[in-house]
Amino acid sequence: MKTQVGIIGAGPAGLVLAHLLARAGIESIVLEMHPRQYIEERVRAGVLEQGTVDLLNELGLGDRMMRQGLMHYGIELRFAGRGHRIDFADLTGGKGVMVYAQHEVIKDLVAARLAAGAEIVFEAKEVRVDKIESEKPAIRFTKDGVTQEMECDFIAGCDGFHGVCREAIPNGILQVYDRNYPFGWLGILAEAQPASHELIYSHHERGFALMSMRSPKISRLYLQCEPDEDLNQWPDARIWEELQKRFSTSDGFSLTEGPVIQKGVTGMRSFVVEPMQFGQMFLAGDSAHIVPPTGAKGLNLAVADVRVLAAGLKEFYASGKRDLLDRYSEICLRRIWKVQRFSWWMTSLLHKFSSDNEFDRRRQLAELDYVTSSRASSATLAENYVGLPFD
Ligand code: FAD
Ligand code: DHB
């Protein structure tokens, strides 16, 4: 097998990259370890920045998203028993975010790629990268018990945090920067009408909670929990009871309850490796960085990386120049660190830390009061949430 760019991983990074390359006339093959159905059903993120929405539309991949997604022009920050709206449209010159599930994006990207006759190898096992420092790197994998080798010009490591690409970079090259948080999120999907038209981020003395949605009939809710929380300790009734407490207001707000159709616990960490490239291999998305989910940035950052990578590859194939490719890491990391900062800030602002004392809690409340009463501070939150501009 031979291709120009071998892409490992059919997540948002790998699939958007494949589409960007196809638009530029560059051939690629995507290798994915899981079956198609698995990646199309895995419940994950749900908020797309304005720039991600615009890119999917530009690529002709946004039809279903525009029909079924929910465009939001604000969020609510709730604390001390009251809600405060941050008006994105007013603060950012009309920008917003799209609430549309990650696995729906994946379905759209997979369907369009297969319809165009391009390749995704599902259930590619034992994927290994080889000769990444040479002009002709290779990817070895097993499909249906048969070992195959794919020769390419470049490898895109879009294989997520637990992938093989980052690990294949020799010791001593990568610098790791990370931080773990002493909590996780317990997330549910419920057949319940969202109790508000917009997302609610709630600061509460019992811990953080978030109300999001997937449709006018399906709610997506999260509550701060222990990083290794045992789901067996959380029957549905206990989850609803805890959520009701954390969203309660002085004027009697109540969530609409309904059957819980999915639940899971996600740990939280901040993580970055530098550089994000070695030889002919480039890391993109979660393989190079993780953000805590509070800012809703993971998917969007993955898409931002591959925009830069696709532009670099396009320049290389058009002119033989490597200037942009050589600066891939440097260009991506400028955005990544700003997004890390924002995600850390949202997390620190809204969660209960086990080490908190009353001083810290009052400081958080003062900051929330400031964010929701100062136009300058609201605008800072809004411009980061809808997505920073691209260079
Ligand atoms: P991924 O989506 O992880 O895609 C990587 C792909 O590579 C996967 O399909 C994987 O199967 C494949 N792969 C891995 N190893 C190999 C291999 N060796 N060979 C072949 N294929 C391989 N972000 C938010 O903003 N909000 C959220 O609520 C949120 N919830 C999350 C919940 C969970 C459980 C997780 C894990 C992440 C969540 N995220 C959330 C983060 C967000 O989903 C990710 O940032 C986003 O998926 C990153 O896209 P990616 O393409 O870089 O990686
Ligand atoms: C969702 C997830 C997030 O991490 C977030 O900050 C907002 C919404 C969601 O899954 O809908």
Short mmCIF file of C-alpha atoms and ligand atoms in Angstrom, two decimals:
data_model
loop_
_atom_site.label_atom_id
_atom_site.label_comp_id
_atom_site.label_asym_id
_atom_site.label_seq_id
_atom_site.Cartn_x
_atom_site.Cartn_y
_atom_site.Cartn_z
CA MET A 1 0.00 0.00 0.00
CA LYS A 2 1.14 3.52 -0.72
CA THR A 3 -0.25 6.97 -0.03
CA GLN A 4 0.95 10.54 0.42
CA VAL A 5 -0.24 11.01 4.01
CA GLY A 6 -0.93 8.08 6.32
CA ILE A 7 -3.41 9.21 8.98
CA ILE A 8 -3.69 7.19 12.18
CA GLY A 9 -7.02 7.66 13.97
CA ALA A 10 -10.53 8.47 12.69
CA GLY A 11 -11.42 11.02 15.37
CA PRO A 12 -12.14 14.67 14.62
CA ALA A 13 -8.43 15.39 13.95
CA GLY A 14 -7.84 12.52 11.53
CA LEU A 15 -11.10 12.85 9.61
CA VAL A 16 -11.04 16.65 9.24
CA LEU A 17 -7.41 16.38 8.08
CA ALA A 18 -8.38 13.77 5.49
CA HIS A 19 -11.08 16.10 4.11
CA LEU A 20 -8.79 19.16 4.08
CA LEU A 21 -6.13 17.17 2.21
CA ALA A 22 -8.65 15.81 -0.29
CA ARG A 23 -9.76 19.37 -1.04
CA ALA A 24 -6.12 20.24 -1.76
CA GLY A 25 -5.74 17.23 -4.05
CA ILE A 26 -3.55 15.32 -1.58
CA GLU A 27 -4.17 11.61 -1.14
CA SER A 28 -4.44 10.01 2.29
CA ILE A 29 -5.51 6.76 3.95
CA VAL A 30 -7.06 6.76 7.43
CA LEU A 31 -6.40 3.81 9.76
CA GLU A 32 -8.78 3.34 12.69
CA MET A 33 -8.50 0.59 15.30
CA HIS A 34 -12.21 0.49 16.14
CA PRO A 35 -15.20 -0.55 14.01
CA ARG A 36 -17.19 2.19 12.28
CA GLN A 37 -20.21 1.71 14.53
CA TYR A 38 -18.12 2.19 17.67
CA ILE A 39 -16.70 5.57 16.67
CA GLU A 40 -20.11 6.70 15.42
CA GLU A 41 -21.77 6.00 18.77
CA ARG A 42 -19.13 6.93 21.34
CA VAL A 43 -20.55 9.77 23.47
CA ARG A 44 -18.09 12.64 23.95
CA ALA A 45 -18.00 16.38 23.41
CA GLY A 46 -20.84 18.54 22.17
CA VAL A 47 -19.84 22.15 21.56
CA LEU A 48 -18.35 23.42 18.29
CA GLU A 49 -16.67 26.81 18.11
CA GLN A 50 -17.80 29.24 15.43
CA GLY A 51 -14.57 28.59 13.49
CA THR A 52 -15.13 24.80 13.55
CA VAL A 53 -18.70 25.31 12.32
CA ASP A 54 -17.50 27.61 9.53
CA LEU A 55 -14.80 25.12 8.47
CA LEU A 56 -17.23 22.17 8.32
CA ASN A 57 -19.57 24.29 6.19
CA GLU A 58 -16.74 25.40 3.93
CA LEU A 59 -15.83 21.75 3.36
CA GLY A 60 -19.44 20.95 2.45
CA LEU A 61 -19.81 18.79 5.56
CA GLY A 62 -22.21 20.93 7.55
CA ASP A 63 -25.67 20.20 6.10
CA ARG A 64 -26.95 17.94 8.88
CA MET A 65 -25.23 20.02 11.55
CA MET A 66 -27.01 23.15 10.30
CA ARG A 67 -30.36 21.31 10.32
CA GLN A 68 -30.05 19.38 13.58
CA GLY A 69 -27.51 21.32 15.62
CA LEU A 70 -28.51 24.09 18.00
CA MET A 71 -26.80 27.43 17.52
CA HIS A 72 -26.27 29.18 20.88
CA TYR A 73 -25.37 32.81 21.39
CA GLY A 74 -24.79 32.76 25.13
CA ILE A 75 -24.33 30.67 28.27
CA GLU A 76 -25.46 31.08 31.84
CA LEU A 77 -23.07 31.19 34.78
CA ARG A 78 -24.99 30.24 37.92
CA PHE A 79 -23.68 30.91 41.41
CA ALA A 80 -24.98 31.91 44.82
CA GLY A 81 -28.45 30.77 43.76
CA ARG A 82 -28.75 33.08 40.71
CA GLY A 83 -28.13 32.87 36.98
CA HIS A 84 -26.17 35.44 34.93
CA ARG A 85 -26.14 35.35 31.14
CA ILE A 86 -22.98 35.91 29.09
CA ASP A 87 -24.19 37.29 25.76
CA PHE A 88 -21.73 35.99 23.15
CA ALA A 89 -23.35 37.69 20.17
CA ASP A 90 -23.20 41.10 21.81
CA LEU A 91 -19.68 40.63 23.17
CA THR A 92 -18.04 39.06 20.10
CA GLY A 93 -19.71 40.81 17.17
CA GLY A 94 -22.31 38.14 16.46
CA LYS A 95 -20.40 34.91 17.07
CA GLY A 96 -21.79 31.83 18.80
CA VAL A 97 -21.26 28.10 19.23
CA MET A 98 -23.04 25.06 17.80
CA VAL A 99 -24.32 22.38 20.16
CA TYR A 100 -23.95 19.22 18.06
CA ALA A 101 -22.60 15.90 19.36
CA GLN A 102 -19.08 14.84 18.44
CA HIS A 103 -20.29 11.43 17.26
CA GLU A 104 -22.71 13.13 14.86
CA VAL A 105 -19.77 15.10 13.42
CA ILE A 106 -17.92 11.78 13.07
CA LYS A 107 -20.90 10.22 11.23
CA ASP A 108 -21.00 13.13 8.79
CA LEU A 109 -17.24 13.05 8.14
CA VAL A 110 -17.11 9.26 7.67
CA ALA A 111 -20.14 9.21 5.34
CA ALA A 112 -18.77 12.02 3.15
CA ARG A 113 -15.34 10.42 2.91
CA LEU A 114 -16.68 7.01 1.95
CA ALA A 115 -19.14 8.59 -0.52
CA ALA A 116 -16.17 10.30 -2.20
CA GLY A 117 -14.58 6.87 -2.68
CA ALA A 118 -11.70 7.59 -0.29
CA GLU A 119 -10.36 5.08 2.16
CA ILE A 120 -10.82 4.49 5.89
CA VAL A 121 -9.47 1.16 7.14
CA PHE A 122 -11.57 0.26 10.20
CA GLU A 123 -10.42 -2.33 12.73
CA ALA A 124 -6.76 -1.84 11.83
CA LYS A 125 -4.94 -3.72 14.61
CA GLU A 126 -1.38 -3.60 15.92
CA VAL A 127 -0.69 -0.30 14.21
CA ARG A 128 3.01 0.65 14.32
CA VAL A 129 4.93 3.53 12.77
CA ASP A 130 8.37 2.92 11.32
CA LYS A 131 11.26 4.94 9.87
CA ILE A 132 9.70 8.26 10.91
CA GLU A 133 13.03 10.02 10.48
CA SER A 134 13.44 8.86 6.89
CA GLU A 135 12.00 10.31 3.65
CA LYS A 136 9.71 7.29 3.34
CA PRO A 137 8.14 6.46 6.69
CA ALA A 138 5.87 3.45 6.92
CA ILE A 139 2.90 2.27 8.93
CA ARG A 140 2.49 -1.42 9.69
CA PHE A 141 -0.84 -2.85 10.77
CA THR A 142 -2.91 -6.00 10.77
CA LYS A 143 -6.28 -6.20 9.08
CA ASP A 144 -8.35 -9.40 9.23
CA GLY A 145 -5.29 -11.24 10.50
CA VAL A 146 -3.08 -10.14 7.59
CA THR A 147 -0.10 -7.84 8.26
CA GLN A 148 0.23 -4.98 5.81
CA GLU A 149 2.68 -2.16 5.28
CA MET A 150 1.75 1.29 4.05
CA GLU A 151 4.49 3.50 2.67
CA CYS A 152 3.87 7.25 2.84
CA ASP A 153 5.55 10.65 2.63
CA PHE A 154 4.17 11.81 5.98
CA ILE A 155 2.41 10.34 9.00
CA ALA A 156 -0.29 12.23 10.87
CA GLY A 157 -0.57 10.93 14.45
CA CYS A 158 -4.25 11.66 15.13
CA ASP A 159 -4.63 8.66 17.42
CA GLY A 160 -5.75 10.35 20.62
CA PHE A 161 -4.17 10.39 24.07
CA HIS A 162 -3.63 6.59 24.30
CA GLY A 163 -2.36 6.19 20.74
CA VAL A 164 0.95 4.78 19.50
CA CYS A 165 2.38 7.77 17.61
CA ARG A 166 3.51 9.94 20.52
CA GLU A 167 5.10 6.86 22.14
CA ALA A 168 7.06 6.15 18.94
CA ILE A 169 9.09 9.36 19.27
CA PRO A 170 12.52 8.49 20.74
CA ASN A 171 13.20 9.29 24.38
CA GLY A 172 14.57 12.70 25.13
CA ILE A 173 12.82 14.53 22.26
CA LEU A 174 9.51 15.44 23.88
CA GLN A 175 8.99 17.68 26.83
CA VAL A 176 5.77 16.92 28.74
CA TYR A 177 3.81 19.56 30.66
CA ASP A 178 0.85 18.31 32.66
CA ARG A 179 -1.48 18.76 35.58
CA ASN A 180 -4.04 16.43 37.08
CA TYR A 181 -7.16 17.66 38.81
CA PRO A 182 -8.46 16.08 42.01
CA PHE A 183 -11.92 15.47 40.48
CA GLY A 184 -13.75 14.07 37.46
CA TRP A 185 -17.12 14.51 35.77
CA LEU A 186 -20.00 12.09 35.95
CA GLY A 187 -21.93 12.64 32.71
CA ILE A 188 -25.39 11.46 31.70
CA LEU A 189 -27.62 11.60 28.65
CA ALA A 190 -31.28 11.71 29.58
CA GLU A 191 -34.57 11.67 27.72
CA ALA A 192 -35.61 14.92 29.31
CA GLN A 193 -36.39 18.30 27.83
CA PRO A 194 -33.50 20.69 28.64
CA ALA A 195 -34.67 23.01 31.40
CA SER A 196 -33.09 26.02 29.71
CA HIS A 197 -32.43 27.00 26.07
CA GLU A 198 -28.76 27.63 26.82
CA LEU A 199 -25.99 25.80 28.69
CA ILE A 200 -25.75 26.41 32.44
CA TYR A 201 -22.37 26.25 34.20
CA SER A 202 -23.15 26.08 37.91
CA HIS A 203 -20.79 26.84 40.80
CA HIS A 204 -22.13 25.23 43.96
CA GLU A 205 -20.81 24.44 47.43
CA ARG A 206 -21.45 20.74 46.73
CA GLY A 207 -19.38 20.94 43.53
CA PHE A 208 -19.66 22.02 39.90
CA ALA A 209 -22.51 20.97 37.58
CA LEU A 210 -23.19 21.59 33.88
CA MET A 211 -26.43 21.41 31.96
CA SER A 212 -26.06 20.89 28.23
CA MET A 213 -28.23 19.22 25.62
CA ARG A 214 -28.27 17.24 22.40
CA SER A 215 -31.73 18.14 21.11
CA PRO A 216 -34.92 19.79 22.37
CA LYS A 217 -35.76 16.39 23.94
CA ILE A 218 -32.36 15.13 25.16
CA SER A 219 -30.40 16.66 28.04
CA ARG A 220 -26.67 16.15 28.61
CA LEU A 221 -25.74 16.77 32.25
CA TYR A 222 -22.51 16.58 34.17
CA LEU A 223 -21.62 16.76 37.85
CA GLN A 224 -18.25 17.06 39.53
CA CYS A 225 -17.29 13.79 41.24
CA GLU A 226 -14.21 11.91 42.46
CA PRO A 227 -11.73 11.14 39.64
CA ASP A 228 -12.29 7.38 40.18
CA GLU A 229 -15.97 7.62 41.10
CA ASP A 230 -17.77 4.27 41.16
CA LEU A 231 -20.83 4.51 38.90
CA ASN A 232 -22.49 1.70 40.85
CA GLN A 233 -22.87 4.13 43.73
CA TRP A 234 -24.95 6.39 41.48
CA PRO A 235 -28.41 5.02 40.73
CA ASP A 236 -30.41 7.42 38.56
CA ALA A 237 -32.44 8.78 41.48
CA ARG A 238 -29.26 9.83 43.31
CA ILE A 239 -27.89 11.55 40.18
CA TRP A 240 -31.09 13.58 39.73
CA GLU A 241 -31.23 14.49 43.40
CA GLU A 242 -27.64 15.76 43.32
CA LEU A 243 -28.15 17.64 40.05
CA GLN A 244 -31.30 19.32 41.40
CA LYS A 245 -29.35 20.55 44.42
CA ARG A 246 -26.48 21.92 42.36
CA PHE A 247 -28.74 23.81 39.94
CA SER A 248 -31.20 25.12 42.55
CA THR A 249 -31.85 28.86 42.61
CA SER A 250 -33.47 31.21 45.05
CA ASP A 251 -36.48 31.45 42.68
CA GLY A 252 -37.20 27.72 42.58
CA PHE A 253 -35.51 26.44 39.36
CA SER A 254 -35.92 22.75 38.73
CA LEU A 255 -34.46 20.42 36.06
CA THR A 256 -36.80 18.32 33.96
CA GLU A 257 -36.09 14.67 34.81
CA GLY A 258 -36.40 11.64 32.54
CA PRO A 259 -34.91 8.20 31.81
CA VAL A 260 -31.09 8.12 31.86
CA ILE A 261 -29.89 6.52 28.60
CA GLN A 262 -26.12 6.69 29.09
CA LYS A 263 -23.70 7.42 31.92
CA GLY A 264 -19.93 7.59 32.37
CA VAL A 265 -17.11 9.12 34.38
CA THR A 266 -14.32 11.19 32.78
CA GLY A 267 -11.09 12.08 34.56
CA MET A 268 -9.66 15.56 34.09
CA ARG A 269 -6.18 16.63 33.14
CA SER A 270 -4.20 19.28 31.33
CA PHE A 271 -1.39 17.89 29.16
CA VAL A 272 0.88 19.21 26.39
CA VAL A 273 3.90 17.73 24.60
CA GLU A 274 6.43 19.86 22.80
CA PRO A 275 7.35 19.66 20.00
CA MET A 276 4.40 18.07 18.17
CA GLN A 277 6.52 16.77 15.32
CA PHE A 278 9.49 14.51 14.73
CA GLY A 279 10.96 13.71 11.31
CA GLN A 280 8.07 13.04 8.94
CA MET A 281 5.49 12.51 11.68
CA PHE A 282 3.15 15.17 13.07
CA LEU A 283 0.96 14.79 16.16
CA ALA A 284 -2.47 16.47 16.12
CA GLY A 285 -5.34 16.68 18.62
CA ASP A 286 -5.46 14.62 21.81
CA SER A 287 -2.27 12.72 20.88
CA ALA A 288 -0.39 15.94 21.65
CA HIS A 289 -2.59 17.68 24.22
CA ILE A 290 -5.51 17.25 26.59
CA VAL A 291 -7.62 19.99 28.15
CA PRO A 292 -10.08 19.60 31.01
CA PRO A 293 -13.57 19.69 29.43
CA THR A 294 -14.88 22.79 31.24
CA GLY A 295 -14.14 25.11 28.31
CA ALA A 296 -15.52 22.63 25.71
CA LYS A 297 -12.29 22.88 23.73
CA GLY A 298 -10.88 19.36 23.09
CA LEU A 299 -12.50 18.74 19.72
CA ASN A 300 -12.05 22.32 18.55
CA LEU A 301 -8.35 22.30 19.35
CA ALA A 302 -7.93 19.05 17.40
CA VAL A 303 -9.53 20.72 14.38
CA ALA A 304 -7.36 23.84 14.80
CA ASP A 305 -4.18 21.69 14.68
CA VAL A 306 -5.08 19.97 11.44
CA ARG A 307 -5.86 23.26 9.73
CA VAL A 308 -2.23 24.19 10.25
CA LEU A 309 -0.98 20.75 9.23
CA ALA A 310 -3.07 20.70 6.06
CA ALA A 311 -1.80 24.17 5.10
CA GLY A 312 1.81 23.00 5.61
CA LEU A 313 1.30 19.85 3.55
CA LYS A 314 -0.44 21.82 0.82
CA GLU A 315 2.52 24.21 0.61
CA PHE A 316 4.96 21.27 0.51
CA TYR A 317 3.19 19.47 -2.32
CA ALA A 318 2.68 22.68 -4.29
CA SER A 319 6.22 24.07 -4.03
CA GLY A 320 8.48 21.56 -2.27
CA LYS A 321 8.95 24.09 0.56
CA ARG A 322 8.91 22.87 4.16
CA ASP A 323 8.78 26.29 5.83
CA LEU A 324 5.25 25.96 7.17
CA LEU A 325 5.64 22.27 8.05
CA ASP A 326 8.81 23.03 10.00
CA ARG A 327 6.89 25.63 12.01
CA TYR A 328 3.85 23.36 12.57
CA SER A 329 4.49 22.85 16.28
CA GLU A 330 5.35 26.44 16.96
CA ILE A 331 2.21 27.73 15.21
CA CYS A 332 -0.11 25.20 16.91
CA LEU A 333 1.37 25.66 20.37
CA ARG A 334 0.58 29.38 20.45
CA ARG A 335 -3.12 28.55 20.26
CA ILE A 336 -2.84 25.43 22.41
CA TRP A 337 -1.35 27.29 25.36
CA LYS A 338 -4.02 29.98 25.19
CA VAL A 339 -6.70 27.29 25.13
CA GLN A 340 -4.97 25.46 27.98
CA ARG A 341 -5.02 28.68 29.96
CA PHE A 342 -8.73 29.22 29.30
CA SER A 343 -9.69 25.61 30.11
CA TRP A 344 -7.66 25.70 33.32
CA TRP A 345 -9.23 29.05 34.24
CA MET A 346 -12.82 27.87 33.67
CA THR A 347 -12.03 24.71 35.67
CA SER A 348 -10.47 26.63 38.56
CA LEU A 349 -13.28 29.16 38.61
CA LEU A 350 -16.12 26.69 38.82
CA HIS A 351 -15.00 23.55 40.70
CA LYS A 352 -14.77 22.76 44.36
CA PHE A 353 -11.18 21.87 45.22
CA SER A 354 -10.67 19.50 48.15
CA SER A 355 -8.00 21.85 49.45
CA ASP A 356 -10.36 24.86 49.31
CA ASN A 357 -10.77 26.95 52.36
CA GLU A 358 -13.36 29.66 52.83
CA PHE A 359 -10.95 32.25 51.43
CA ASP A 360 -10.71 30.36 48.12
CA ARG A 361 -14.48 29.95 47.87
CA ARG A 362 -15.06 33.64 48.44
CA ARG A 363 -12.37 34.47 45.89
CA GLN A 364 -14.15 32.24 43.32
CA LEU A 365 -17.45 33.98 44.03
CA ALA A 366 -15.82 37.39 43.70
CA GLU A 367 -14.36 36.35 40.37
CA LEU A 368 -17.74 35.09 39.15
CA ASP A 369 -19.29 38.37 40.27
CA TYR A 370 -16.57 40.25 38.36
CA VAL A 371 -16.89 38.12 35.21
CA THR A 372 -20.65 38.63 35.09
CA SER A 373 -20.66 42.35 35.94
CA SER A 374 -17.65 43.70 34.02
CA ARG A 375 -18.05 43.96 30.25
CA ALA A 376 -14.29 43.58 29.82
CA SER A 377 -14.24 40.35 31.79
CA SER A 378 -17.41 38.93 30.15
CA ALA A 379 -15.90 39.72 26.75
CA THR A 380 -12.74 37.82 27.65
CA LEU A 381 -14.76 34.73 28.51
CA ALA A 382 -16.96 35.11 25.41
CA GLU A 383 -14.13 35.52 22.89
CA ASN A 384 -12.36 32.45 24.25
CA TYR A 385 -15.53 30.35 24.42
CA VAL A 386 -16.63 31.03 20.83
CA GLY A 387 -13.03 30.43 19.73
CA LEU A 388 -10.02 32.68 19.30
CA PRO A 389 -9.39 33.94 15.77
CA PHE A 390 -6.94 32.10 13.50
CA ASP A 391 -3.67 33.77 12.48
P1 FAD B 1 -9.91 11.09 19.34
O1 FAD B 1 -11.28 11.58 19.18
O2 FAD B 1 -9.54 10.38 20.58
O3 FAD B 1 -9.62 10.14 18.11
C1 FAD B 1 -8.53 9.28 18.03
C2 FAD B 1 -8.92 8.06 17.22
O4 FAD B 1 -7.77 7.26 17.05
C3 FAD B 1 -9.96 7.19 17.90
O5 FAD B 1 -11.01 6.93 17.03
C4 FAD B 1 -9.19 5.95 18.29
O6 FAD B 1 -9.99 4.79 18.25
C5 FAD B 1 -8.10 5.92 17.24
N1 FAD B 1 -6.89 5.22 17.66
C6 FAD B 1 -6.25 5.26 18.85
N2 FAD B 1 -5.16 4.50 18.84
C7 FAD B 1 -5.09 3.96 17.61
C8 FAD B 1 -4.19 3.08 16.99
N3 FAD B 1 -3.13 2.59 17.66
N4 FAD B 1 -4.42 2.71 15.73
C9 FAD B 1 -5.48 3.18 15.06
N5 FAD B 1 -6.38 4.02 15.58
C10 FAD B 1 -6.18 4.42 16.85
N6 FAD B 1 -14.20 17.36 25.04
C11 FAD B 1 -15.05 18.34 25.28
O7 FAD B 1 -14.80 19.45 24.80
N7 FAD B 1 -16.19 18.13 26.03
C12 FAD B 1 -16.50 16.89 26.53
O8 FAD B 1 -17.52 16.70 27.18
C13 FAD B 1 -15.61 15.84 26.30
N8 FAD B 1 -15.88 14.61 26.78
C14 FAD B 1 -14.96 13.61 26.58
C15 FAD B 1 -15.20 12.34 27.10
C16 FAD B 1 -14.27 11.31 26.93
C17 FAD B 1 -14.54 9.93 27.53
C18 FAD B 1 -13.09 11.57 26.20
C19 FAD B 1 -12.05 10.47 26.01
C20 FAD B 1 -12.87 12.83 25.64
C21 FAD B 1 -13.80 13.87 25.83
N9 FAD B 1 -13.59 15.15 25.29
C22 FAD B 1 -14.46 16.13 25.53
C23 FAD B 1 -12.44 15.47 24.48
C24 FAD B 1 -12.72 15.39 23.00
O9 FAD B 1 -13.66 14.39 22.75
C25 FAD B 1 -11.39 15.14 22.33
O10 FAD B 1 -10.56 16.26 22.58
C26 FAD B 1 -11.46 14.90 20.82
O11 FAD B 1 -12.09 13.67 20.56
C27 FAD B 1 -10.06 14.90 20.22
O12 FAD B 1 -10.08 14.44 18.90
P2 FAD B 1 -8.90 13.59 18.32
O13 FAD B 1 -9.28 13.32 16.91
O14 FAD B 1 -7.62 14.26 18.61
O15 FAD B 1 -8.84 12.25 19.17
C1 DHB B 2 -20.58 19.75 26.72
C2 DHB B 2 -19.35 19.35 27.18
C3 DHB B 2 -18.50 20.27 27.74
O1 DHB B 2 -17.30 19.88 28.17
C4 DHB B 2 -18.86 21.59 27.87
O2 DHB B 2 -18.00 22.46 28.45
C5 DHB B 2 -20.07 22.00 27.41
C6 DHB B 2 -20.94 21.07 26.83
C7 DHB B 2 -21.49 18.77 26.13
O3 DHB B 2 -21.15 17.59 26.11
O4 DHB B 2 -22.57 19.16 25.67
#
